[in-house]
Coordinates of C-alpha atoms in Angstrom, one line a residue:
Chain A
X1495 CA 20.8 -45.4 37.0
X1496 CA 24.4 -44.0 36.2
X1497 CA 23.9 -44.9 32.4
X1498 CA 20.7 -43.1 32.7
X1499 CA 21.7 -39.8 33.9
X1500 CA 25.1 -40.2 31.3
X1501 CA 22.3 -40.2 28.6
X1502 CA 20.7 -37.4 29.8
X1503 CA 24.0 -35.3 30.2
X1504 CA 24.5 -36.2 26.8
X1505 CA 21.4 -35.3 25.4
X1506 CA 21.8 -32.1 27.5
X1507 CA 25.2 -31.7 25.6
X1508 CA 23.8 -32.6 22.3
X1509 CA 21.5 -30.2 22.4
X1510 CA 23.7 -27.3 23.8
X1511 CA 25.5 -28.1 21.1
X1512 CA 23.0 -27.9 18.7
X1513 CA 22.2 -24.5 19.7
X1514 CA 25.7 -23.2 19.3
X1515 CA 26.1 -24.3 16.0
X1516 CA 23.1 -23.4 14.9
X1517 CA 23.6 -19.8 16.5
X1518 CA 26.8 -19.6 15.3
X1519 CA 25.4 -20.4 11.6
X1520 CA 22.7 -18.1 11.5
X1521 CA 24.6 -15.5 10.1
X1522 CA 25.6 -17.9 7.3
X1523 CA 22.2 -19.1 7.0
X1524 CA 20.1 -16.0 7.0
X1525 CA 22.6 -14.5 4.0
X1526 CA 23.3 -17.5 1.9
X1527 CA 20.3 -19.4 2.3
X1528 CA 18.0 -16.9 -0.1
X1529 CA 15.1 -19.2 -2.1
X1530 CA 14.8 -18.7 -5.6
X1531 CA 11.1 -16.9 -5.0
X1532 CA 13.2 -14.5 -2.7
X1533 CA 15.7 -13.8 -5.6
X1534 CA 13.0 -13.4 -8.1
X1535 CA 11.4 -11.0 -5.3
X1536 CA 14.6 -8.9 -4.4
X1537 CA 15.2 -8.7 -7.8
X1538 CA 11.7 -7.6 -9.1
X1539 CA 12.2 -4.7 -5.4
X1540 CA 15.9 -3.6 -7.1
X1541 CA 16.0 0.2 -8.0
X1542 CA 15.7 0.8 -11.8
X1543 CA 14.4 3.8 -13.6
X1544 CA 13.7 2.2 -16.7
X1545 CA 10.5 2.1 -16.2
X1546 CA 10.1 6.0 -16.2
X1547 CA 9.8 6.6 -20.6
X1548 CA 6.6 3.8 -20.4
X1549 CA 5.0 5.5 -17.2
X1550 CA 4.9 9.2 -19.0
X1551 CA 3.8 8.4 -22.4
X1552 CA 1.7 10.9 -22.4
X1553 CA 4.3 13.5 -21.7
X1554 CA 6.2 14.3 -24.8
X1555 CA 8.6 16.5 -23.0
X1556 CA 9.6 14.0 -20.7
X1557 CA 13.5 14.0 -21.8
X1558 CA 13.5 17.8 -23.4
X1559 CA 16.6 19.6 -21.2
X1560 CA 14.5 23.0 -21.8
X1561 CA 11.4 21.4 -20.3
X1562 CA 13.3 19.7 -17.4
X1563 CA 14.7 23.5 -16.5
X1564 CA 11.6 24.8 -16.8
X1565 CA 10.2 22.5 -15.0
X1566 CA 12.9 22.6 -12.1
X1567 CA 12.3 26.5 -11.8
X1568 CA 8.3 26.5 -11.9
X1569 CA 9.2 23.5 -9.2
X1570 CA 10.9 26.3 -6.7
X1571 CA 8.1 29.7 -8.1
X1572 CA 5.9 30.9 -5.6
X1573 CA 4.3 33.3 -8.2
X1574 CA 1.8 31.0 -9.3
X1575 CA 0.2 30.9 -6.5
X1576 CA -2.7 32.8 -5.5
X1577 CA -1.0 34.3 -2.8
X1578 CA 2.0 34.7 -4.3
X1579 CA 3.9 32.5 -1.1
X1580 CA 3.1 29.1 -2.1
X1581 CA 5.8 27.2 -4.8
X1582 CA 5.9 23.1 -5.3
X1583 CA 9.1 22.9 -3.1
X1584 CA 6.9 25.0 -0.3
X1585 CA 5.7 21.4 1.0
X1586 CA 7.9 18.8 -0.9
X1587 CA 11.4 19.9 0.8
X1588 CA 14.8 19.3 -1.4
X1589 CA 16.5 19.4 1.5
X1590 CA 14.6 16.2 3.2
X1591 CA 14.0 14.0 0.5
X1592 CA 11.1 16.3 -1.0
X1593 CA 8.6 15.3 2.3
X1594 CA 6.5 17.3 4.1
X1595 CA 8.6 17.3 7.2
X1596 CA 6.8 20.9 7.9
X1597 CA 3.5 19.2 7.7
X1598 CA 2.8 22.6 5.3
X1599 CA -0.2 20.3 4.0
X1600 CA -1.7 20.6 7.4
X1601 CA -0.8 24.5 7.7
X1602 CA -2.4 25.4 4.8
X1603 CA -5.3 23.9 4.9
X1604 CA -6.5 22.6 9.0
X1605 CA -9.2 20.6 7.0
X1606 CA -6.7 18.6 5.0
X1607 CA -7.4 14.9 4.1
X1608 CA -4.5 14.0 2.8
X1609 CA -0.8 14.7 3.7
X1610 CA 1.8 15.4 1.0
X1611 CA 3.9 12.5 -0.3
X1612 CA 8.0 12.3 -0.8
X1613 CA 9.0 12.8 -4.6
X1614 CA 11.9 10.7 -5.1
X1615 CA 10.6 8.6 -7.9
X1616 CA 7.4 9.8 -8.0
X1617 CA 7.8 9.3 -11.8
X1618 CA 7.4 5.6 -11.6
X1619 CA 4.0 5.6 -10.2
X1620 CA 0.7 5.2 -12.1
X1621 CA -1.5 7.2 -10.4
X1622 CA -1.3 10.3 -8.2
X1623 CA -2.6 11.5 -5.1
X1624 CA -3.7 9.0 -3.0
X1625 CA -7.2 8.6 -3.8
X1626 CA -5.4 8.2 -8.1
X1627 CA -7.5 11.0 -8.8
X1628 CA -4.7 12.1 -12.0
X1629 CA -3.4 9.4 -14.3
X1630 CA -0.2 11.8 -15.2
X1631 CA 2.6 13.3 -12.9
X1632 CA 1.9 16.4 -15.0
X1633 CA -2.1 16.8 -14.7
X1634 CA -1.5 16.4 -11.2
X1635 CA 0.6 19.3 -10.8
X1636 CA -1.9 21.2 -12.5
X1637 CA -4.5 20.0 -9.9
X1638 CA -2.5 21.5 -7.1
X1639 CA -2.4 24.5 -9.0
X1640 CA -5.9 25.4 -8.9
X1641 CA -6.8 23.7 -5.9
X1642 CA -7.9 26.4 -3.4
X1643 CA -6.1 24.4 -0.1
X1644 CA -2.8 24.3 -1.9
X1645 CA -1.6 26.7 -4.7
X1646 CA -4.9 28.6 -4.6
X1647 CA -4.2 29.8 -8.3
X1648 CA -6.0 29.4 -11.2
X1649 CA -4.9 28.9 -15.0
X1650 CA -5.4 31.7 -15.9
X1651 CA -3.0 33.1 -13.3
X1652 CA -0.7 30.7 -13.9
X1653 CA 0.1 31.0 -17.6
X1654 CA 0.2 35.1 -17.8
X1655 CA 3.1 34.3 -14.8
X1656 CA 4.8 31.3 -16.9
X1657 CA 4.9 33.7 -20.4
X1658 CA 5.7 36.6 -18.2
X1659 CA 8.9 35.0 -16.3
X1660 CA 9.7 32.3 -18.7
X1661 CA 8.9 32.9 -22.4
X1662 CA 12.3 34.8 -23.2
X1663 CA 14.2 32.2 -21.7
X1664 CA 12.6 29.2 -23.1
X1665 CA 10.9 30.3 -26.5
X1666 CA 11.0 26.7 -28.3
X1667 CA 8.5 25.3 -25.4
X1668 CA 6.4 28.8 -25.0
X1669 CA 6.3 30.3 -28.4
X1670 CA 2.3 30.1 -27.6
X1671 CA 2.8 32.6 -25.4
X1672 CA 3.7 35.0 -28.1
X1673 CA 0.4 34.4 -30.1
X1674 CA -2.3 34.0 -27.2
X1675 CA -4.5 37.4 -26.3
X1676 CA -4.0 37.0 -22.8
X1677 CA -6.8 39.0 -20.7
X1678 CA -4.8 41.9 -18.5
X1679 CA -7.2 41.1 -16.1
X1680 CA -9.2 39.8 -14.3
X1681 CA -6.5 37.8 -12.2
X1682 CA -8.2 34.6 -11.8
X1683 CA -9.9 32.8 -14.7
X1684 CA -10.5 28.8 -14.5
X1685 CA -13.5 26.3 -14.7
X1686 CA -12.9 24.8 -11.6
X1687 CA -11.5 28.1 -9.5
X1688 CA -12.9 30.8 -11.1
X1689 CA -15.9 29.7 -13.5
X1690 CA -17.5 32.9 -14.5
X1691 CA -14.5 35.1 -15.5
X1692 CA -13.3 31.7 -17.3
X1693 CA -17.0 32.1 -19.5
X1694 CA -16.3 35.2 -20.4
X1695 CA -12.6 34.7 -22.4
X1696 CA -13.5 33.5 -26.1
X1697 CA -13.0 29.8 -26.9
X1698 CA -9.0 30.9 -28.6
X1699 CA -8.2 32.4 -25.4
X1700 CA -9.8 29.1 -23.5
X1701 CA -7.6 27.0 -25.3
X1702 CA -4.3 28.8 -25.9
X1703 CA -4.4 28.8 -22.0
X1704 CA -5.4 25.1 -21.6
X1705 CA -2.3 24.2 -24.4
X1706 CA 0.3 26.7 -22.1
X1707 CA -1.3 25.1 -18.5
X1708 CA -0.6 21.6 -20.2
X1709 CA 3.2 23.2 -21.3
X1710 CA 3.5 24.0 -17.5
X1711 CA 2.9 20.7 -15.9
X1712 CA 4.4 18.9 -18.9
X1713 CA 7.5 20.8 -17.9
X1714 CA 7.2 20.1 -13.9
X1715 CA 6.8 16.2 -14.6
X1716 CA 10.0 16.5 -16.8
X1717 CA 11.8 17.9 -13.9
X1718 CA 10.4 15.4 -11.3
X1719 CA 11.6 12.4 -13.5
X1720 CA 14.3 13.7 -14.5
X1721 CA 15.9 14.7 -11.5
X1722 CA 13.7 13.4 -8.1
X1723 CA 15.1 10.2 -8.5
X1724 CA 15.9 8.0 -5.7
X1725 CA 19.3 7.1 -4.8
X1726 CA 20.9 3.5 -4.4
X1727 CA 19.6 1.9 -0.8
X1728 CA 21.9 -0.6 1.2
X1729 CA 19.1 -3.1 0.0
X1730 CA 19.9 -2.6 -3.5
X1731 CA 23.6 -3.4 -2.8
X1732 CA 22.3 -6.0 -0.9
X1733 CA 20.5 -7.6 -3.3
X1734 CA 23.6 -7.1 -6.1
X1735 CA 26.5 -9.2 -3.5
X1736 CA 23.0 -12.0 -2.9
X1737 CA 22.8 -12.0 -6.8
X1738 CA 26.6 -12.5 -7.2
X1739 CA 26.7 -14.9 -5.0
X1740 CA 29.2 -12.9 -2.5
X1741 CA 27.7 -13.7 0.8
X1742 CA 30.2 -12.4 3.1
X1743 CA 29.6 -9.1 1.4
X1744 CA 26.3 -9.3 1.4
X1745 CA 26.6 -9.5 5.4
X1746 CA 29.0 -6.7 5.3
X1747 CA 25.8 -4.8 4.0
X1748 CA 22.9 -6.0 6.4
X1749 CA 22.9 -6.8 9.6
X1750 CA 21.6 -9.8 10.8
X1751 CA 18.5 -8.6 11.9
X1752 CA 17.8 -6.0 8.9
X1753 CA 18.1 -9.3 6.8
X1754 CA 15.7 -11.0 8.9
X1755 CA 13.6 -7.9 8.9
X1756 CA 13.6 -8.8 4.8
X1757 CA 13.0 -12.4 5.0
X1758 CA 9.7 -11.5 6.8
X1759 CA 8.9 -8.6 4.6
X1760 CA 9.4 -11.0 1.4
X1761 CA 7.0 -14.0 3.3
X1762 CA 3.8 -14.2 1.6
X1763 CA 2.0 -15.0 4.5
X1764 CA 3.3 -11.9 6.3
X1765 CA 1.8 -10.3 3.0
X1766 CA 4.1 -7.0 2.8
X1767 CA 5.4 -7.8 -0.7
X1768 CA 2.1 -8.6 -2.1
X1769 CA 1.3 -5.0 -2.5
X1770 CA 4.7 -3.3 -1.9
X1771 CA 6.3 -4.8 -4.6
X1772 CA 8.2 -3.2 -7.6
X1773 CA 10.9 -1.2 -8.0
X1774 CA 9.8 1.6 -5.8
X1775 CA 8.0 -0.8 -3.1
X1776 CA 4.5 -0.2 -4.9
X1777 CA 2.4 -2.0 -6.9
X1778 CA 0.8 0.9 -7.6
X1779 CA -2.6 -0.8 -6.7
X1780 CA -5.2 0.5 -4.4
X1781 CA -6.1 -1.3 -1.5
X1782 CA -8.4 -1.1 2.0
X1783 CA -6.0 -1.5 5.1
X1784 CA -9.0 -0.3 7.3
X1785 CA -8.2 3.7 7.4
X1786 CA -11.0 4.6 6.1
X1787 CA -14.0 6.3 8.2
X1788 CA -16.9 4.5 7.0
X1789 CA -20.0 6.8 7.2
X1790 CA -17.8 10.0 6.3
X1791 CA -17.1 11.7 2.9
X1792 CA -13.9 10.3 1.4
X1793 CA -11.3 11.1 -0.8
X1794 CA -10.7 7.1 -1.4
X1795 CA -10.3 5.5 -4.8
X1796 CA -14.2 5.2 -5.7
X1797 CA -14.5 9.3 -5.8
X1798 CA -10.7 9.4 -7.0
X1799 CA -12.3 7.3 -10.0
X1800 CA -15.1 10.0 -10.3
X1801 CA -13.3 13.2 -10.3
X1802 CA -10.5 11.1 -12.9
X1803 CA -13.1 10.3 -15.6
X1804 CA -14.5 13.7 -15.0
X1805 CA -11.1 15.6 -15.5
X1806 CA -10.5 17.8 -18.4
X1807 CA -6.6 16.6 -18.3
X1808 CA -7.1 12.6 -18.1
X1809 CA -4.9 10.7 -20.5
X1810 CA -7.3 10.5 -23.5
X1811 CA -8.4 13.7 -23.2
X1812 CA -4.8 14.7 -24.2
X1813 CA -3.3 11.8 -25.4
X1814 CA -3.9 8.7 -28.0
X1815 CA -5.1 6.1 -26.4
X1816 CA -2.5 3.6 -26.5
X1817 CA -0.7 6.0 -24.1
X1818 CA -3.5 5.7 -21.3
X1819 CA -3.7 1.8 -21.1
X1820 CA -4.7 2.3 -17.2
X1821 CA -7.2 4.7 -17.9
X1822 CA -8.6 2.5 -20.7
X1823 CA -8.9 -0.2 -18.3
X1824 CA -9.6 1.7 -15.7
X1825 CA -11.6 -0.6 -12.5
X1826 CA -14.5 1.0 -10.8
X1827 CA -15.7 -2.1 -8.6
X1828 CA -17.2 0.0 -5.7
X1829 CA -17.2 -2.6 -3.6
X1830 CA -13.5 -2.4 -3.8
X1831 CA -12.8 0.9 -3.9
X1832 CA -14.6 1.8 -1.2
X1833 CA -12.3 3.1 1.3
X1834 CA -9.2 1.9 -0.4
X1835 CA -6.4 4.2 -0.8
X1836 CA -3.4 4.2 -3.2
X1837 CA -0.2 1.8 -2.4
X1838 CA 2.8 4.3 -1.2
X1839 CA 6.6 3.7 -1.6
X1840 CA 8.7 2.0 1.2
X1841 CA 11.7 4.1 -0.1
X1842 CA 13.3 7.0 1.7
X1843 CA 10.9 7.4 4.4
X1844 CA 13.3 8.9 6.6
X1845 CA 12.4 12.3 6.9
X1846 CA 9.0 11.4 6.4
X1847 CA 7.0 12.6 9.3
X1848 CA 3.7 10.5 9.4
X1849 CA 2.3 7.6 7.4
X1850 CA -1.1 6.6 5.9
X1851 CA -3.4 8.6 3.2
X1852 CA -3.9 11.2 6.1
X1853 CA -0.9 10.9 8.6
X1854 CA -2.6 9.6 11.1
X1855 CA 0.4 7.7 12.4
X1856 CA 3.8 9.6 13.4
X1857 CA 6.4 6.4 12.9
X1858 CA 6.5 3.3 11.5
X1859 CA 6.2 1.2 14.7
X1860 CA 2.7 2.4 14.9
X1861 CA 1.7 1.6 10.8
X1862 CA 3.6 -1.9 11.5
X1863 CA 1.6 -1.8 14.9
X1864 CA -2.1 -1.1 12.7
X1865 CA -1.2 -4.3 10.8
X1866 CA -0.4 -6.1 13.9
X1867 CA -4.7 -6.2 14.4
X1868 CA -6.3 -4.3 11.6
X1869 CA -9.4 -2.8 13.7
X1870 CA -12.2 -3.4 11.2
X1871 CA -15.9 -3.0 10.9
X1872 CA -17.9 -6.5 10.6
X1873 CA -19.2 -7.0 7.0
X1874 CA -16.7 -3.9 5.1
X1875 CA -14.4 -5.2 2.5
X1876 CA -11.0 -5.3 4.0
X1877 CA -7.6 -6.3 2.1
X1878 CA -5.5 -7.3 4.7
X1879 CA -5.7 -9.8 7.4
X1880 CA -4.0 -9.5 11.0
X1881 CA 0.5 -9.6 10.2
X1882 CA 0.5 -11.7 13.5
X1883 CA 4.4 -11.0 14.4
X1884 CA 6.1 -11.5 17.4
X1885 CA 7.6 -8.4 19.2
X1886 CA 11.2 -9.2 18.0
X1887 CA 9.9 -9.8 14.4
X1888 CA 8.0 -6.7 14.2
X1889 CA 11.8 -5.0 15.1
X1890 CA 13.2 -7.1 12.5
X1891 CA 10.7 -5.4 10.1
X1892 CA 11.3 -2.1 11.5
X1893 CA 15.2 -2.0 10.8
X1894 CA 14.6 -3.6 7.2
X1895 CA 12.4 -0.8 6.1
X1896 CA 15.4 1.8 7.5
X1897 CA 17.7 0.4 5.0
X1898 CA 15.1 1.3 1.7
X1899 CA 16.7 5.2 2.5
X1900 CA 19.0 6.6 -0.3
X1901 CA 22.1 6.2 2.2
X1902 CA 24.3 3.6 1.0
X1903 CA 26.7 4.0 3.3
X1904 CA 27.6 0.5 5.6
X1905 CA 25.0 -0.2 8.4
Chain B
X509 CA -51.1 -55.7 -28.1
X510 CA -48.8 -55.5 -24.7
X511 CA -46.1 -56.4 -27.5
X512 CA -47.1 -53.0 -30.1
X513 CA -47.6 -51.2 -26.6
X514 CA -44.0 -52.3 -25.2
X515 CA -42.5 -51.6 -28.5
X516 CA -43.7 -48.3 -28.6
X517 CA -42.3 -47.8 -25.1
X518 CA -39.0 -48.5 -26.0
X519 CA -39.2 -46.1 -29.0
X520 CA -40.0 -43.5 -26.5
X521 CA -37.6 -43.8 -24.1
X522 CA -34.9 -43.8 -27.1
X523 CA -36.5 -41.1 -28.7
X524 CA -36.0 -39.5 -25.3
X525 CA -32.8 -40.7 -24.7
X526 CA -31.7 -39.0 -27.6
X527 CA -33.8 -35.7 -27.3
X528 CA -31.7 -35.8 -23.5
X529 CA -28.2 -36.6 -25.3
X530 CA -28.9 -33.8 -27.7
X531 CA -29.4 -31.4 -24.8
X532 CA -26.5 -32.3 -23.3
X533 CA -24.6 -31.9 -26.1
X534 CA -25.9 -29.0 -26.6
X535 CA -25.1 -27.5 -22.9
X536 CA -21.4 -28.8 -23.0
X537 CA -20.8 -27.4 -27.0
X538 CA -19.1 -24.7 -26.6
X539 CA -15.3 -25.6 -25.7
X540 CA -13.1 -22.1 -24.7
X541 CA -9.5 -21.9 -24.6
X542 CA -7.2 -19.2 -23.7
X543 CA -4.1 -18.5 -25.9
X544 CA -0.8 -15.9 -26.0
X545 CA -0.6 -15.5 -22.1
X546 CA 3.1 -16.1 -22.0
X547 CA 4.5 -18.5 -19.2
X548 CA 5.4 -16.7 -16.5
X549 CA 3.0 -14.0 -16.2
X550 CA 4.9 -11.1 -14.5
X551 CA 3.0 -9.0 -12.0
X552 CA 2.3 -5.2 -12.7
X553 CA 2.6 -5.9 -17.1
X554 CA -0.4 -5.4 -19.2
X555 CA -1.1 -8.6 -21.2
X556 CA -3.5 -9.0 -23.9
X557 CA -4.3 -12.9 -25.0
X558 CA -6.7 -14.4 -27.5
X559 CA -10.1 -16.4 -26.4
X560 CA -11.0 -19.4 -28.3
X561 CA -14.5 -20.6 -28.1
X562 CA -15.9 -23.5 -30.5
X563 CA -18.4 -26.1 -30.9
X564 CA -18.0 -30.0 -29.7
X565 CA -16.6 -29.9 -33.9
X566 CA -14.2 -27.7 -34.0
X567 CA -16.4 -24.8 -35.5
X568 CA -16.3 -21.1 -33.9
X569 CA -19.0 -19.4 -32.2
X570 CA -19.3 -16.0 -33.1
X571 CA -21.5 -13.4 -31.4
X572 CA -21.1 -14.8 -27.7
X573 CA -22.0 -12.1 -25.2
X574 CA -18.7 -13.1 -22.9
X575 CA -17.2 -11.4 -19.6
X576 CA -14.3 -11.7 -17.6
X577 CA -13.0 -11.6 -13.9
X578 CA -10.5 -12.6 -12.1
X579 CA -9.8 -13.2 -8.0
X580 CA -7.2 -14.3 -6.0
X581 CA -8.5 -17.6 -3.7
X582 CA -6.5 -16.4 -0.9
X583 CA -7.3 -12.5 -0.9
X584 CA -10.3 -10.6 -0.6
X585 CA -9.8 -8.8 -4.2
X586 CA -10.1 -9.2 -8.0
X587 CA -8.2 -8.0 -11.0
X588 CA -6.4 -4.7 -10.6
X589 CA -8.2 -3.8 -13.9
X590 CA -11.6 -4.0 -15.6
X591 CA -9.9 -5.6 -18.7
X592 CA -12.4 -5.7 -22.2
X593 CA -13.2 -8.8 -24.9
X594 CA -13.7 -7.8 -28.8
X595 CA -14.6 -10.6 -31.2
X596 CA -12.4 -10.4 -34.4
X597 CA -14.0 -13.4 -35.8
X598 CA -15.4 -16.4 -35.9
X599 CA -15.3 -17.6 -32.7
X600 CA -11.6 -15.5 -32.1
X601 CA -11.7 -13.4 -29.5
X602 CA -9.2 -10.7 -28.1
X603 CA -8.7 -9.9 -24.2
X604 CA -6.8 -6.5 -23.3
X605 CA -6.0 -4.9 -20.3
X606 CA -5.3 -8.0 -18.4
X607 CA -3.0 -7.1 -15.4
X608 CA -1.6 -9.0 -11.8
X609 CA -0.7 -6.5 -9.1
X610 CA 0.1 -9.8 -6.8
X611 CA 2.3 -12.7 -7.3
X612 CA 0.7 -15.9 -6.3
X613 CA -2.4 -17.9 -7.6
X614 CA -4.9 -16.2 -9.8
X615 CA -7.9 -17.4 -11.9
X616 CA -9.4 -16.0 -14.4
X617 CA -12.9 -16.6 -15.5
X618 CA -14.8 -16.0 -18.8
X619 CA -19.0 -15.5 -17.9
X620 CA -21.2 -16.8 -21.1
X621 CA -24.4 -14.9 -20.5
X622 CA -23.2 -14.6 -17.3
X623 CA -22.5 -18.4 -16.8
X624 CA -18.9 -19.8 -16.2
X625 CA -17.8 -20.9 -19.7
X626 CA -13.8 -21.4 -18.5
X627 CA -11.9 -21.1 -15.7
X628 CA -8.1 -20.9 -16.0
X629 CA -5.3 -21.0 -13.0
X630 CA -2.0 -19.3 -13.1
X631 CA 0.7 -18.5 -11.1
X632 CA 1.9 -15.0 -11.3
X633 CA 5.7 -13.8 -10.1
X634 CA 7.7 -11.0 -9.9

């Protein structure tokens, strides 16, 4: 009896032990004990802006200083606009990470579908606006331009200001302006926001304003990738000590729980990395993650696809064709565009001040929350399957995605 | 007689034998290979690879009317592109726009006529 009980007090101790050592090891464990699929991953998630020159091909002012001063004050001009209030930096605040922490998108326009995205790094996406309706950081800054819930401008508009203000200062990128007839009036002229007064100019004045509209939002993309550029995260230093094999810096970088908040973002099976991948925590891919409104007219990635091919400033309208390899290969399955919406970036999400294609939630605890159990309609095509994480793991994944901000100061 | 008549049976059935052989031959001719996807395939790179298709000898087969998708078995979704097939020659034919927006295990196949003609595993990683 006596040598029973001794076993089970040492059992007992064994096992105490056990959990000790084991607890006292974690730490150890959790930042020396990366796979060689999590390297390949962090590394593949590492900021770089390399990728930048290959993602604007069709932007041949992408590294011209004039253009990227241009761009930077048409970036910060309200007099584009149809009212004469509205300039880029208007919704994409400098001062927080170029969000829309006013939720202007909203104020603008009450019927909004979409909220306004950060810009740091915006270059290194493929597509823009969330449904990809514009293949090019600069024909989407001409969209806004004449759309009537944003800028509320037209081209016409918007070139007489640009060689008005700006053709003095910057003469090598707007000598056009010199040599167009621009029309004293009317004020608005533009197939899409003002069709009949856009009939009316003669087909030199139609395209010396198309050429200076193109200038315009050449020069804006030249600004956004040359200067709205993210900054270095703690995860990128974290992922530099993991590569150089310096794990007690490493842990001097993440906490234990932001590293286990990565471990589960990087798991396959919790699926995060399968789409947020990349540099910028994109694949750039568009996906359903059931937030769509089935029955209701979208903005998803099957119209995106529509108004693209449509648009008088895709790739090959402007550009040889080896510069528009997505557009080329463009994929317009419906059954998979249906409701799917673009892939957003992970980074510097901390002034942002709701999440998903239309903002419908106000933190991350409720996005992580919607993955949790997906709410989806029997037979639609859904990407995603239920993340299935326990209450401290959803935590975990919570303070990992705080460290993707451009602070790289220590936790 | 039942000797000429069981002769002529066994010429029959051979004949047929080899009229089925023949057919088979002919359903399993073509042979399809795919060449210059370099190992490993990265995710988010555009990749354009060569597609071989012969007979049971060896000889190309121009003119096929080919197509090609892709899936992941353990997702919901197919390529991230619509990527295109030209025939340069002779049985040689070029694939562009092939793209992987996931790492993990794709397969690609190539439709003859709308019929599977290859299907081809690979593992893609960051």
């Amino acid at each position: 009896m006596s040598r029973t009980l001794a076993s089970f007090f040492g059992l007992l101790l064994l096992s105490a032990l056990f959990v000790v050592f084991h607890h006292v090891h974690a730490a150890d464990d959790i930042h020396g004990g990366w796979s060689e699929d999590d390297m390949r991953s962090m590394r593949g998630l590492r900021l770089s802006v390399e990728g930048i020159a290959d993602k604007n091909r069709s932007n041949e002012l992408l590294r011209r200083d004039d253009a990227i001063e241009l761009g930077r004050l048409l970036f910060h001009d309200p007099g584009m606009s149809g009212s004469g209030q509205v300039a880029c930096s208007t919704c994409h605040r400098p001062e927080n990470g170029y969000q829309d922490t006013e939720f202007m998108t909203f104020r603008l326009d009450p019927e909004a579908r979409h909220r306004a995205p950060g810009l740091l790094g915006v270059a290194l996406q493929d597509w823009f606006f969330w449904d990809g309706r514009a293949d090019s950081l600069w024909s989407q800054a001409l969209a806004v331009i004449e759309n009537p819930a944003e800028h509320a401008s037209s081209r016409l508009q918007a070139v007489r200001h640009l060689c008005a203000r700006y053709s003095e200062s910057f003469p090598a990128l707007l000598r056009d302006c010199l040599r167009i007839d621009l029309p004293g009036a009317p004020v608005h002229a533009s197939p899409l926001a003002a069709e009949e007064n856009w009939r009316r100019l003669s087909a030199a004045q139609r395209e010396g304003i198309d050429k200076l509209f193109v200038i315009l939002g050449k020069s804006i993309a030249a600004f956004e990738a040359g200067r709205l550029l993210p900054g270095v995260s703690r995860f990128d230093l974290y992922v530099d000590a993991i590569a150089a094999g310096d794990s007690a810096a490493a842990a001097a970088i993440l906490s234990e729980k932001e590293a286990a908040g990565l471990k589960l973002f990087l798991d396959a099976q919790v699926g995060c990395v399968n789409c947020h991948n990349g540099p910028m925590f994109s694949n750039s891919g568009f996906f359903v993650v059931a937030t769509d409104t089935p029955g209701q007219p979208e903005h998803d990635r099957r119209r995106g696809i529509e108004i693209l091919l449509d648009s008088e400033f895709n790739c090959l309208k402007w550009s040889e064709p080896e510069n528009c390899p997505k557009l080329l290969y463009i994929k317009k399955d419906e059954a998979e565009t249906t409701g799917a919406y673009k892939v957003p970036s992970l980074r510097n999400l901390r002034h942002a001040p709701a999440f998903m294609h239309d903002g419908r939630f106000k933190n991350l605890e409720a996005v992580i929350e919607h993955y949790q159990n997906p709410a989806t309609l029997p037979l639609r095509h859904v990407d995603i399957r239920p993340a299935a994480l326990f209450p401290h793991q959803r935590e975990q994944l919570l303070s990992f995605l705080n460290v993707l901000g451009t602070e790289a100061a220590s936790k | 007689m039942s000797h000429r008549i069981s002769s002529r049976m066994i010429a029959a059935l051979l004949a047929c034998c080899a009229f089925l052989g023949a057919a088979r031959a002919v359903a399993a001719e073509a042979v399809a290979r795919l060449d210059g996807l370099p190992a490993p395939v990265l995710v988010n790179q555009f990749y354009e690879c060569l597609l071989l298709v012969t007979d049971a000898d060896g000889a190309g087969l121009p003119g096929l009317r080919l197509q090609i998708r892709g899936r992941m078995p353990e997702h919901a979704h197919g390529l991230p592109t619509a990527p295109r097939i030209s025939e340069e020659s002779g049985g040689r034919y070029r694939i562009k726009g092939l793209s992987f927006n996931m790492p993990g295990r794709w397969v690609i196949e190539i439709l003859r006529d709308g019929k599977p003609l290859l299907r081809q595993e690979l593992t893609v990683q960051f």
